[in-house]
Coordinates of C-alpha atoms in Angstrom, one line a residue:
X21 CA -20.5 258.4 -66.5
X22 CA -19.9 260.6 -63.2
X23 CA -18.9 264.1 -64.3
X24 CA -16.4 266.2 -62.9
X25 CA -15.2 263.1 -60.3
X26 CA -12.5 263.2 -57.8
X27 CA -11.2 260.2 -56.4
X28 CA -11.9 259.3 -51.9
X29 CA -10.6 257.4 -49.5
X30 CA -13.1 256.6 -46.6
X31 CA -12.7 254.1 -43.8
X32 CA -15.0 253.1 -40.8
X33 CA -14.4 250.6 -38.5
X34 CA -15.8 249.3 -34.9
X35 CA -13.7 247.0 -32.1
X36 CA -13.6 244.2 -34.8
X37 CA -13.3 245.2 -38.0
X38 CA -12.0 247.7 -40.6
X39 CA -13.9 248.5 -43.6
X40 CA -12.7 250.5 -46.5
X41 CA -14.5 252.2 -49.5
X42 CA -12.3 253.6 -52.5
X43 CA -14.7 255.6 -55.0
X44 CA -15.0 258.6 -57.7
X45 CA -17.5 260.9 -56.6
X46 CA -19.3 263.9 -58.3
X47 CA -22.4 265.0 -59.7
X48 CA -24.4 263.6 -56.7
X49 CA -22.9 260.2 -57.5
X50 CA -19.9 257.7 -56.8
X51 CA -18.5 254.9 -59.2
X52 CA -17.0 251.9 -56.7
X53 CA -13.4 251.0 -57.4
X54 CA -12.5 249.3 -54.3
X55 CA -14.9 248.0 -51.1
X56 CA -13.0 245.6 -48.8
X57 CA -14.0 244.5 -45.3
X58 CA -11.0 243.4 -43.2
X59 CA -10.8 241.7 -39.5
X60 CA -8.7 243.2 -37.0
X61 CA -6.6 240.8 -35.3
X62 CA -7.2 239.7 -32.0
X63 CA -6.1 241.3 -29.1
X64 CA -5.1 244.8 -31.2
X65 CA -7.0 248.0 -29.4
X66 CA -8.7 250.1 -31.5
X67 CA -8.6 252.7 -29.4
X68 CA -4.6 253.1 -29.5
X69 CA -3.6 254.7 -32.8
X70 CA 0.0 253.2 -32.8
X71 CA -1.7 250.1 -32.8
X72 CA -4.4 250.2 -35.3
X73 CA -2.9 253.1 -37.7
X74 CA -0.4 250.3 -38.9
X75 CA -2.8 247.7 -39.1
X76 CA -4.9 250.1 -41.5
X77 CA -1.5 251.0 -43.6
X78 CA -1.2 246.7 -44.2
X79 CA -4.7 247.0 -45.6
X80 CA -4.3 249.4 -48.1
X81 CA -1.1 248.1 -49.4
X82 CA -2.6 244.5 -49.6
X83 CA -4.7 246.1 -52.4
X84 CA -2.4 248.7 -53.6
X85 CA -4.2 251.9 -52.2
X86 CA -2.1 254.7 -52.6
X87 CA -4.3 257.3 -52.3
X88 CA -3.5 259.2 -48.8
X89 CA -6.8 261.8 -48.1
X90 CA -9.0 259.9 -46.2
X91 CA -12.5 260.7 -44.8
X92 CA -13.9 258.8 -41.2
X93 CA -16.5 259.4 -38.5
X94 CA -17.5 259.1 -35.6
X95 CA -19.4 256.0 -34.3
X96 CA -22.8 257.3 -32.1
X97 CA -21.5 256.2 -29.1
X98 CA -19.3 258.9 -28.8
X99 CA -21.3 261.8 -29.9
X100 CA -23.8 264.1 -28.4
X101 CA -26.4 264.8 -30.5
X102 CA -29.9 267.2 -29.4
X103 CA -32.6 268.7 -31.7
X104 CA -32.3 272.6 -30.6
X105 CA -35.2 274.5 -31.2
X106 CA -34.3 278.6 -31.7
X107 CA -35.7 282.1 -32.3
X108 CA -35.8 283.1 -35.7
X109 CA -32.4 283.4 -36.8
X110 CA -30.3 285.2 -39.7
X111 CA -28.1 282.3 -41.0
X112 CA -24.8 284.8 -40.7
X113 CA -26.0 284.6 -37.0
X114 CA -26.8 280.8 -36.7
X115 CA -23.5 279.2 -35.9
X116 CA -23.3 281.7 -32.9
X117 CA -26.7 281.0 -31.7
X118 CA -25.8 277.5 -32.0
X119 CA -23.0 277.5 -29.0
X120 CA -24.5 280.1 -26.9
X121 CA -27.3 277.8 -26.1
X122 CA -25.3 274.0 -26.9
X123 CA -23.7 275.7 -23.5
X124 CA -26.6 275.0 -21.6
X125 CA -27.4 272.2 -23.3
X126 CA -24.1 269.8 -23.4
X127 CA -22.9 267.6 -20.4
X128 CA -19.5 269.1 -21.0
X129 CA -18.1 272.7 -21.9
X130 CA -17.7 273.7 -25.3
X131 CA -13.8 274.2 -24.8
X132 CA -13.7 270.1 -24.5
X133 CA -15.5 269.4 -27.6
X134 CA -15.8 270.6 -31.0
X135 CA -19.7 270.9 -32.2
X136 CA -21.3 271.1 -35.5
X137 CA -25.0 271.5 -36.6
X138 CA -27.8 271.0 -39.4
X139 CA -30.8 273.2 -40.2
X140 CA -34.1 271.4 -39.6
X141 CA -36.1 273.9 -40.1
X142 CA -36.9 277.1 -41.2
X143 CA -39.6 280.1 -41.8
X144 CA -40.4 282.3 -44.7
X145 CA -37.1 284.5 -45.5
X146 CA -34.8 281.5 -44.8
X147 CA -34.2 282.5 -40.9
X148 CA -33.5 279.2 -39.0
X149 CA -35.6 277.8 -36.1
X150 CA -34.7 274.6 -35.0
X151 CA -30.9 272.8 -35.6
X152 CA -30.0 269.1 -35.3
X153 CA -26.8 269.4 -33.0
X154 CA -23.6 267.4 -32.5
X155 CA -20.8 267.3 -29.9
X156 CA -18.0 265.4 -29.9
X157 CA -15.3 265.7 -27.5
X158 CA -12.1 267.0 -28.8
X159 CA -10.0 263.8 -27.1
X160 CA -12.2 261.6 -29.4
X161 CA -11.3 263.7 -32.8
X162 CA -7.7 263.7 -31.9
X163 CA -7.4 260.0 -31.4
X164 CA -9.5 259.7 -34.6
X165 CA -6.6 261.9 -36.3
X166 CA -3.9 260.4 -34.9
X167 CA -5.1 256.5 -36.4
X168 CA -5.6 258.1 -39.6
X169 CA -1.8 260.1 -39.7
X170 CA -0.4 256.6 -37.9
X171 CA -1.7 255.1 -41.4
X172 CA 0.8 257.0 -43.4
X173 CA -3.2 258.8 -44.7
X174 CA -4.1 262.9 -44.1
X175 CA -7.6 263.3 -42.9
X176 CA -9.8 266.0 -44.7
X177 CA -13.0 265.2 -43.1
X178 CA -14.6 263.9 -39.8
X179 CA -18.5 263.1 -40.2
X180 CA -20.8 261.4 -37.7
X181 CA -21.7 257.5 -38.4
X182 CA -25.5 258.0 -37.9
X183 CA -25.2 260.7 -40.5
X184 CA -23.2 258.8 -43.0
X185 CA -26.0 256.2 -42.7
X186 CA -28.7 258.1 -43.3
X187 CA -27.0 259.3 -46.7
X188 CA -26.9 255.7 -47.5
X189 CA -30.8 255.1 -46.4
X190 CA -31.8 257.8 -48.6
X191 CA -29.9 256.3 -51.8
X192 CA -32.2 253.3 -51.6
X193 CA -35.1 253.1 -53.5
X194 CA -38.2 254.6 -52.1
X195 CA -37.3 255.3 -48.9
X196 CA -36.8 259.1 -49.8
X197 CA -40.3 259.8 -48.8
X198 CA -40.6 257.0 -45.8
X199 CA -39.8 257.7 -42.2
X200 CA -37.4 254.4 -42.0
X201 CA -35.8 252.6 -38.8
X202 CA -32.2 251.8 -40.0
X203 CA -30.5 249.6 -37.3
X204 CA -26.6 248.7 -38.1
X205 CA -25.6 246.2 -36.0
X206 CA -22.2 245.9 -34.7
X207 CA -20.0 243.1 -32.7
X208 CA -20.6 245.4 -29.9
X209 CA -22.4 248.2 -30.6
X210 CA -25.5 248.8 -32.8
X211 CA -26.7 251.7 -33.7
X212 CA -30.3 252.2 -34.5
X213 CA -31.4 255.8 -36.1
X214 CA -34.7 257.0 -37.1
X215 CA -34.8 259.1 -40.7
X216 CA -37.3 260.7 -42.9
X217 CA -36.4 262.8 -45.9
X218 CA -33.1 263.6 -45.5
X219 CA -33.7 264.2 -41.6
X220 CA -32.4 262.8 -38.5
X221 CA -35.3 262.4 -36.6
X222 CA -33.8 260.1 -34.0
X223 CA -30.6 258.1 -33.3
X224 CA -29.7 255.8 -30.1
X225 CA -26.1 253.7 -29.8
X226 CA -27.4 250.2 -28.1
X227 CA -24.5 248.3 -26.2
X228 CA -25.4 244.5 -27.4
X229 CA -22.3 241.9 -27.5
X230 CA -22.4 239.2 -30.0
X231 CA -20.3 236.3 -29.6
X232 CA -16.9 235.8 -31.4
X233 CA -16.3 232.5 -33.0
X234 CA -12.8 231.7 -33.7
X235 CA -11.7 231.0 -37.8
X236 CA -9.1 233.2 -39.8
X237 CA -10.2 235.3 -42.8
X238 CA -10.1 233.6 -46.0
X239 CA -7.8 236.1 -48.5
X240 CA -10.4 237.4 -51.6
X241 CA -8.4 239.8 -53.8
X242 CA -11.5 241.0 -55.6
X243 CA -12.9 244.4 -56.5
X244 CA -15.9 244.1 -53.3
X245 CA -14.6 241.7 -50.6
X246 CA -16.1 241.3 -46.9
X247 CA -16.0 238.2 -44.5
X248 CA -19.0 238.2 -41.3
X249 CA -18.2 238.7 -37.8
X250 CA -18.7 234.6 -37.5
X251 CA -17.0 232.2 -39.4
X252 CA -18.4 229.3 -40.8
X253 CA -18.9 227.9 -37.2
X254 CA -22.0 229.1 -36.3
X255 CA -23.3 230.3 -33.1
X256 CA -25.2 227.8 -31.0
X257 CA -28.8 228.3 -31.5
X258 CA -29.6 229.3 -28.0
X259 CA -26.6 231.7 -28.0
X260 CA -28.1 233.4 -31.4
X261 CA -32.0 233.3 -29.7
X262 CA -30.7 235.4 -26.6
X263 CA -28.8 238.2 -28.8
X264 CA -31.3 238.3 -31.0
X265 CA -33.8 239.0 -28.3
X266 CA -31.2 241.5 -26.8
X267 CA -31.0 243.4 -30.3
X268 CA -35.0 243.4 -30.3
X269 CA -35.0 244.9 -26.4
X270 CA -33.2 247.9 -27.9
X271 CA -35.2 248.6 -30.7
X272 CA -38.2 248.5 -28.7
X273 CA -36.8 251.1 -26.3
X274 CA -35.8 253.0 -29.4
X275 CA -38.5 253.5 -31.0
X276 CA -40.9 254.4 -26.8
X277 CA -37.7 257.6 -26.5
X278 CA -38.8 258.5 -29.8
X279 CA -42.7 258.6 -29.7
X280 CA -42.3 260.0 -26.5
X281 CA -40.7 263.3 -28.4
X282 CA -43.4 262.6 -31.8
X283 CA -46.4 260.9 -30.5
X284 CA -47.6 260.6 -33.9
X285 CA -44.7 258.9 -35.7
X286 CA -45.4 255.7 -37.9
X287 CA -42.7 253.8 -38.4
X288 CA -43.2 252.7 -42.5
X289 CA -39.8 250.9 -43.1
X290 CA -37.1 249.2 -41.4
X291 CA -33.8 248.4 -42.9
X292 CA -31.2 246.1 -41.0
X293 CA -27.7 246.7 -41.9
X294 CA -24.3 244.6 -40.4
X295 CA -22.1 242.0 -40.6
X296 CA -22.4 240.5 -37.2
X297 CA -24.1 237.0 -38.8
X298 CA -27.3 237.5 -37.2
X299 CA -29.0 239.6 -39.6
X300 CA -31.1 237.3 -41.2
X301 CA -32.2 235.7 -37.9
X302 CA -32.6 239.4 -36.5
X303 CA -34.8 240.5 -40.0
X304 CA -37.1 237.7 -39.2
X305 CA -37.8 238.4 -35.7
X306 CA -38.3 242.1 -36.1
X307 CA -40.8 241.3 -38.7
X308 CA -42.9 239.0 -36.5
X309 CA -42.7 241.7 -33.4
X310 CA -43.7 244.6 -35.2
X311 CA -45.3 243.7 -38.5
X312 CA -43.4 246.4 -41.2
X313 CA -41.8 245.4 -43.8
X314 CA -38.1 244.8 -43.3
X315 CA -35.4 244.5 -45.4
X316 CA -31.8 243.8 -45.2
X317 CA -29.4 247.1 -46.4
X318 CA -28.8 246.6 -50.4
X319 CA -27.0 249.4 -52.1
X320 CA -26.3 247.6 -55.3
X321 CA -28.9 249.1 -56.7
X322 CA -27.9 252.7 -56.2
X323 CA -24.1 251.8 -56.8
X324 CA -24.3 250.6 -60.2
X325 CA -22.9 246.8 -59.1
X326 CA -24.4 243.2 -59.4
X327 CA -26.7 241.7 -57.1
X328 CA -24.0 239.1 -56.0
X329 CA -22.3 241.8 -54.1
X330 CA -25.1 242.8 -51.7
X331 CA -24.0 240.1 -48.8
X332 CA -21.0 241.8 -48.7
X333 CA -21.9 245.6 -48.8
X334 CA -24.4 245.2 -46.4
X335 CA -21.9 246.4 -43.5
X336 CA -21.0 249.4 -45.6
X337 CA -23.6 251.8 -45.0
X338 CA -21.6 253.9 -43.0
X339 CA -18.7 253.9 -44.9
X340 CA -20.4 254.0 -48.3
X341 CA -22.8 257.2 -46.7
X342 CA -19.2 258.9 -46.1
X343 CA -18.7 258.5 -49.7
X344 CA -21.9 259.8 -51.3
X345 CA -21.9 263.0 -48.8
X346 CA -18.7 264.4 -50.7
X347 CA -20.5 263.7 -54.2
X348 CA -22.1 266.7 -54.0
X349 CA -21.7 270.2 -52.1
X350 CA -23.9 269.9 -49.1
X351 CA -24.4 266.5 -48.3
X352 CA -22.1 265.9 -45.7
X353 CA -23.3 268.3 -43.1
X354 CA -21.4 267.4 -40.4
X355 CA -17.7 268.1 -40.0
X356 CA -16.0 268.2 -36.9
X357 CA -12.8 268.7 -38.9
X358 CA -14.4 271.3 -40.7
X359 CA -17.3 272.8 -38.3
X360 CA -19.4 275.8 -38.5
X361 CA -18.4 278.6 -37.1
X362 CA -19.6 282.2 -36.1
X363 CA -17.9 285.2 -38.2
X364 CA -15.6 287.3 -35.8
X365 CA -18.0 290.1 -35.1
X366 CA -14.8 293.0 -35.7
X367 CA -14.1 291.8 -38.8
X368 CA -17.5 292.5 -40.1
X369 CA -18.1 295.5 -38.1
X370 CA -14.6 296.8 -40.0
X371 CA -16.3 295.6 -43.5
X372 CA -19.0 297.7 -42.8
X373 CA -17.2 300.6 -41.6
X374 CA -15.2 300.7 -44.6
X375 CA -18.0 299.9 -47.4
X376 CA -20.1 303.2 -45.3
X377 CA -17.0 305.5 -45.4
X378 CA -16.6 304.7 -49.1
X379 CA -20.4 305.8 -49.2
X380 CA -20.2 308.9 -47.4
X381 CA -17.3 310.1 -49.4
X382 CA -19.3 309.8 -52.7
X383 CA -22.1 311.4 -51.6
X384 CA -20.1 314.3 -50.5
X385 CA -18.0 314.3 -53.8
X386 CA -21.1 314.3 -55.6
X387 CA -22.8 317.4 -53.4
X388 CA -19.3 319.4 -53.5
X389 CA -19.3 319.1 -57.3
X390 CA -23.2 320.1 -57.4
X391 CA -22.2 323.6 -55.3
X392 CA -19.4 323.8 -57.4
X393 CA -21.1 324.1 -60.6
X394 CA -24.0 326.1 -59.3
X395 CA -21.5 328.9 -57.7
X396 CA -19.6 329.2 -61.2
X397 CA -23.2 329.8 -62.9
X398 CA -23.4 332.6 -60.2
X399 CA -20.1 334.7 -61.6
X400 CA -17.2 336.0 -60.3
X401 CA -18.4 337.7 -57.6
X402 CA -19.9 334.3 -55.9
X403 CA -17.1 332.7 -56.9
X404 CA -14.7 335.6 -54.9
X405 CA -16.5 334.5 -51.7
X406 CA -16.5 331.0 -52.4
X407 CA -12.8 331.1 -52.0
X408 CA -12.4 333.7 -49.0
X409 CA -14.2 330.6 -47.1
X410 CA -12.7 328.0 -48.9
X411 CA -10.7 327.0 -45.4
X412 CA -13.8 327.3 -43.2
X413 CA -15.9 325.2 -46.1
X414 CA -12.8 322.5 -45.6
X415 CA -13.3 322.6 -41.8
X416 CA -17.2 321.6 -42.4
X417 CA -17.4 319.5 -45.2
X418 CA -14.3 317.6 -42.7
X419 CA -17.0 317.5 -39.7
X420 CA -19.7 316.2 -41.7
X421 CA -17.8 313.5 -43.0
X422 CA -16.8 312.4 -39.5
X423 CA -20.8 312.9 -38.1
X424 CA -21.8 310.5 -41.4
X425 CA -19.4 308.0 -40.4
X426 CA -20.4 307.7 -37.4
X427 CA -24.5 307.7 -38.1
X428 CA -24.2 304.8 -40.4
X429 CA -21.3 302.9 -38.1
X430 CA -24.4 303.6 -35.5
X431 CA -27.3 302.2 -38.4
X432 CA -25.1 299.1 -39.1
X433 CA -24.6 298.3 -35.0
X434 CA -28.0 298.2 -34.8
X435 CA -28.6 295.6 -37.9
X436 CA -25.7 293.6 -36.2
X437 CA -27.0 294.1 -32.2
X438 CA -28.4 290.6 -31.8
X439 CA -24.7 288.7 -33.0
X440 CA -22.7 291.2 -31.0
X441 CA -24.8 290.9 -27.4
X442 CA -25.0 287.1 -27.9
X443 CA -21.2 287.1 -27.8
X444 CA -21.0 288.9 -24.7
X445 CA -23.8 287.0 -23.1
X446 CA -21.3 284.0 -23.8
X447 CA -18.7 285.6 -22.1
X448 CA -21.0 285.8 -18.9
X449 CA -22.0 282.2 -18.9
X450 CA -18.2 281.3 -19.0
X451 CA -17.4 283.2 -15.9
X452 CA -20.4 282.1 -14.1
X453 CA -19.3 279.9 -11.1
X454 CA -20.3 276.6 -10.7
X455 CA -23.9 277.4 -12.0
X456 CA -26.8 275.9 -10.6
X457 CA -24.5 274.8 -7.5
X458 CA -23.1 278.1 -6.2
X459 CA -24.8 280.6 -8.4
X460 CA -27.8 280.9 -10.3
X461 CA -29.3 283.9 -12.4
X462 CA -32.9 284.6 -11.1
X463 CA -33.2 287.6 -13.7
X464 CA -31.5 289.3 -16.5
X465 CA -32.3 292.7 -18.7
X466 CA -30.3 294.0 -21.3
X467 CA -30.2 298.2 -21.7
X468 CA -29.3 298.9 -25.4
X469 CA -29.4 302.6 -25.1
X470 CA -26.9 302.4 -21.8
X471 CA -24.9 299.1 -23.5
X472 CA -25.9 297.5 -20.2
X473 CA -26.3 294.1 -18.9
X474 CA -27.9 293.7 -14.8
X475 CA -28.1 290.5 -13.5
X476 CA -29.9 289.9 -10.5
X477 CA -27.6 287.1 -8.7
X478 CA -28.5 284.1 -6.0
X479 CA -25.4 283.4 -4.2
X480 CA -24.0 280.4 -1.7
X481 CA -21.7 283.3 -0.6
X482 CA -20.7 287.2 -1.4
X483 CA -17.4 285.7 -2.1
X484 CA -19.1 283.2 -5.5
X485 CA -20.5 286.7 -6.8
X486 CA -17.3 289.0 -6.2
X487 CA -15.3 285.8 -8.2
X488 CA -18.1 286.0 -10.8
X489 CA -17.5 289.9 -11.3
X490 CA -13.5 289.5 -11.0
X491 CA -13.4 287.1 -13.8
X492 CA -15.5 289.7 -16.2
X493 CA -12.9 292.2 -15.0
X494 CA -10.3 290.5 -16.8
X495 CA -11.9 290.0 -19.9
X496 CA -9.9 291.6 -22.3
X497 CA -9.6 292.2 -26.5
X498 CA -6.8 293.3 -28.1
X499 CA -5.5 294.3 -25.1
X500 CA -8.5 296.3 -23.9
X501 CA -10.4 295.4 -21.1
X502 CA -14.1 294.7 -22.0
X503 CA -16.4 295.0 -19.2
X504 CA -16.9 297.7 -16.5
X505 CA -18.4 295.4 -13.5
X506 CA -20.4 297.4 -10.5
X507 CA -21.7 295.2 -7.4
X508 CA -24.7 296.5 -5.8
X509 CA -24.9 295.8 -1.9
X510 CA -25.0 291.8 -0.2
X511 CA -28.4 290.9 0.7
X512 CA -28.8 287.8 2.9
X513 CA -32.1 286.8 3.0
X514 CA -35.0 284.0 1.6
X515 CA -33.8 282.6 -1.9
X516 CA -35.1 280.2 -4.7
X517 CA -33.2 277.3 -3.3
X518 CA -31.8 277.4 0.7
X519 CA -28.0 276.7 -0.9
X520 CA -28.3 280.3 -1.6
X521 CA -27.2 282.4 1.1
X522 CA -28.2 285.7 -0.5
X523 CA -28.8 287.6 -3.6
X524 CA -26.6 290.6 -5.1
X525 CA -27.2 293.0 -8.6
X526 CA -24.4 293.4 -10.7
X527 CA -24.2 296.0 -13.8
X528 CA -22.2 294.8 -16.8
X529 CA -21.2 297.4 -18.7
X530 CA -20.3 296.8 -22.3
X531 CA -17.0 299.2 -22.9
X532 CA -17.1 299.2 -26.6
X533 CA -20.7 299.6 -27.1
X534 CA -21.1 302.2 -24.7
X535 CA -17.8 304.4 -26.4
X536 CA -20.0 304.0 -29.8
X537 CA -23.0 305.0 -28.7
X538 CA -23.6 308.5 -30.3
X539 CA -25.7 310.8 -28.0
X540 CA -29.1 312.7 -28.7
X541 CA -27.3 316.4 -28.7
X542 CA -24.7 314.5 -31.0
X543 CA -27.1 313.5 -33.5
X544 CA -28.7 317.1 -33.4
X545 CA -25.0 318.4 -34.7
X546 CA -24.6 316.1 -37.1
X547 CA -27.9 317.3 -38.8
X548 CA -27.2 320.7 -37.7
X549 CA -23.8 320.6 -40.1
X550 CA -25.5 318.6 -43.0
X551 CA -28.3 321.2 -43.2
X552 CA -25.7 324.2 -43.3
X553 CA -23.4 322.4 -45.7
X554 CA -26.5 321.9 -48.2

């Protein structure tokens, strides 16, 4: 018995058909009430949510689904996904050392997509060090919503198909500790992932058509129902041979990208998953090309059902991975409904400011009520002159207040430097123009004491660098302008790359940073008045 269950919706589907998992999860666990596989009809596009919402809606009504929260991903082929390795990082910082550098490393800006990430790994103190990314572009994530609202459903979460099946891969039994090669064939695309302990180590999308053979679905109204990609009419022999030997192709290639990243890598299991027909003729000739044992997917096992059904789950690892990753807090890593995201650095800088004011004031409190007690010990005559400069005592102990404020606003800027100049070092790579084509940044230094940023700039032309320092000009927040932007004098001469016309220095500095920044003869003061106040 699953404790503490809620009750899911989650669909996948490819360009032929639409698979559906109803289940109570919790505990780490889901109890199966419904599992259907249905075809979509000829000639509907899947990628048109008019179309294929509807289609969905039939579905669920044909088996009296009326739950409306539904969970879906995204299919590999329209992700981006890169192993990201970093410095040591704080995880309050890691979601914004995530997009400064998936900037440099995605094919499109981060404004087109919506990203998410996983920890890989991590040293002693829990500070990250290297992040399995994913990108997906925002156009793909509103089509995806716009199927599931066409359905008549509300979607809560968007995961990543390679993830979803690599929660299913580690639900089998003994492949926890294995480094597996799951491959999930589709009708037109197979995806083919590499995972070890909970780990995407690798994942590809291989474009590989199989054939369609006409023949309408036979109805089967119960609990698990799926029908192949083929009918009963089979694909010709020769027709079967040269997909098959397509499918194996891909794998091959798969596994030379991967051992070109980990040379050492043994493959220990591979696990075929699908409904395209073929997975029985594919399971054979991967075992004769490679020698590993290979099996074909089987969740009954882990789901609690008879062996009968495994035929018919065996194209649910997706969908069933979807399932299991909201049994338990944590296992669905990815969300691009949901993603990650950095902590607005003002609004911790203001919860700091106001947990350090509270401070101060108690400490004063405290040494006003120590003074207090020792002048009344001292007698009347103390007490007399106590309150002849009880106006100028109200003037100092006001001062010091203000000088403690500031020294631990100043302690807590330097805790939080690293999150607050990454921002800003965003905001230069997002003005940059055209980089690598009309500009590129030969050297840059960052001056904490002077809040300053130089870059040393090569240019096609003055007028690429005086754009560059115009757009930081107009960076503003909350209606303050954040950047002062100096140009150091043209210099036309030899560059790294002959597209480069000349190189100029520009001085960035940081407005707010530089009005913080509490001086040497200020800090003097502020001890100065502490020491007379004690």
């Amino acid at each position: 018995m699953i404790r503490s269950t809620r009750r899911i919706l989650c669909l996948d589907w490819d360009k032929r058909s639409l698979r559906l998992v109803l289940a109570r999860a919790g505990g780490g666990a889901i109890r199966l009430e419904d599992a259907h596989s249905h075809r979509i009809p000829s000639g509907l596009d899947v990628e048109d949510p008019q179309a294929l919402g509807p289609f969905i809606a039939q579905c669920l009504e044909r088996h009296r689904i009326r739950h409306h929260r539904a969970i879906v991903d995204v299919p590999r082929d329209k992700a981006v996904i890169n192993r990201l390795r970093l410095p040591p990082t704080p995880p309050a910082e890691l979601a914004a050392a995530v997009r400064f550098q998936a900037m440099r490393e995605l094919p499109f800006s981060l404004e087109e997509a919506e990203i998410d990430f996983v920890t890989l790994a991590t040293e002693e103190g829990g500070r990250a060090t290297e992040v399995l990314l994913a990108a997906v572009r925002r156009e793909t994530l509103d089509r995806l919503r716009e199927t599931v609202q066409a359905a008549g459903l509300t979607p809560i979460r968007i995961g990543l198909r390679p993830y979803a099946n690599l929660v299913s891969v580690m639900r089998l039994p003994g492949m926890h500790d294995k480094r597996v090669l799951f491959i999930d064939a589709g009708p037109a695309m197979t995806e083919i992932d590499v995972v070890r302990g909970g780990t995407l180590a690798f994942s590809r999308a291989a474009g590989v058509s199989v054939p369609f053979v006409g023949g309408e679905l036979v109805a089967d109204e119960s609990r698990i129902s799926s029908k192949a990609e083929l009918s009963e009419v089979e694909l010709s022999d020769e027709a079967a041979a040269s997909t098959v030997e397509e499918l194996l192709v891909e794998i091959t290639r798969t596994l030379q990208a991967y051992r070109a990243a980990e040379s050492n890598a043994v493959i220990e299991q591979i696990v075929i998953a699908g409904s395209t027909g073929l997975e029985h003729d594919l399971l054979e000739a991967v075992e004769d090309k490679f020698g590993l044992p290979t099996t074909l997917f089987d969740p009954t096992l882990a789901l609690g059902v008879g062996e009968q059904d495994a035929a018919k789950l065996r194209a649910f690892s997706a969908v069933l991975g979807l399932a299991w990753g909201v049994s338990r807090e944590g296992l669905l890593e990815l969300d691009f409904l949901n993603p990650k995201r950095p902590l607005p650095p003002r609004l911790t800088l203001k919860r700091r400011l106001r947990l350090g004011g509270i401070a101060a004031g108690v400490l004063l409190v405290g040494a006003v009520a120590g003074v207090a007690a020792d002048r009344i010990q001292r007698g009347r005559e103390l007490d007399a002159l106590r309150k002849g400069n009880a106006e100028l005592a109200a003037k100092v102990l006001a001062a010091a207040d203000v000088q403690i404020r500031t020294l631990e606003a100043d302690d807590w800027r330097e805790e939080t430097r690293l999150s607050l100049w990454l921002n800003h070092l965003l905001d230069l790579s997002t003005a940059a123009v055209e980089p690598g084509r009309k500009m590129l940044v030969t050297s840059l230094s960052c001056d904490v004491a002077k809040s300053l940023i130089t870059l040393k700039l090569a240019c096609s032309d003055l007028d690429v660098a005086t754009q560059f320092a115009d757009a930081l000009r107009t960076v503003e927040q909350s209606g303050q302008r954040v950047y002062d932007v100096e140009m150091g004098t043209w210099q036309v001469g030899r560059t790294v790359d002959p597209r480069f016309q000349g190189t100029v220095d520009v001085r960035v500095v940081l407005r707010e940073l530089a009005r913080h920044q509490l001086g040497t003869k200020e800090r003097q003061r502020a001890r100065e008045v502490l020491k007379d106040v004690n």
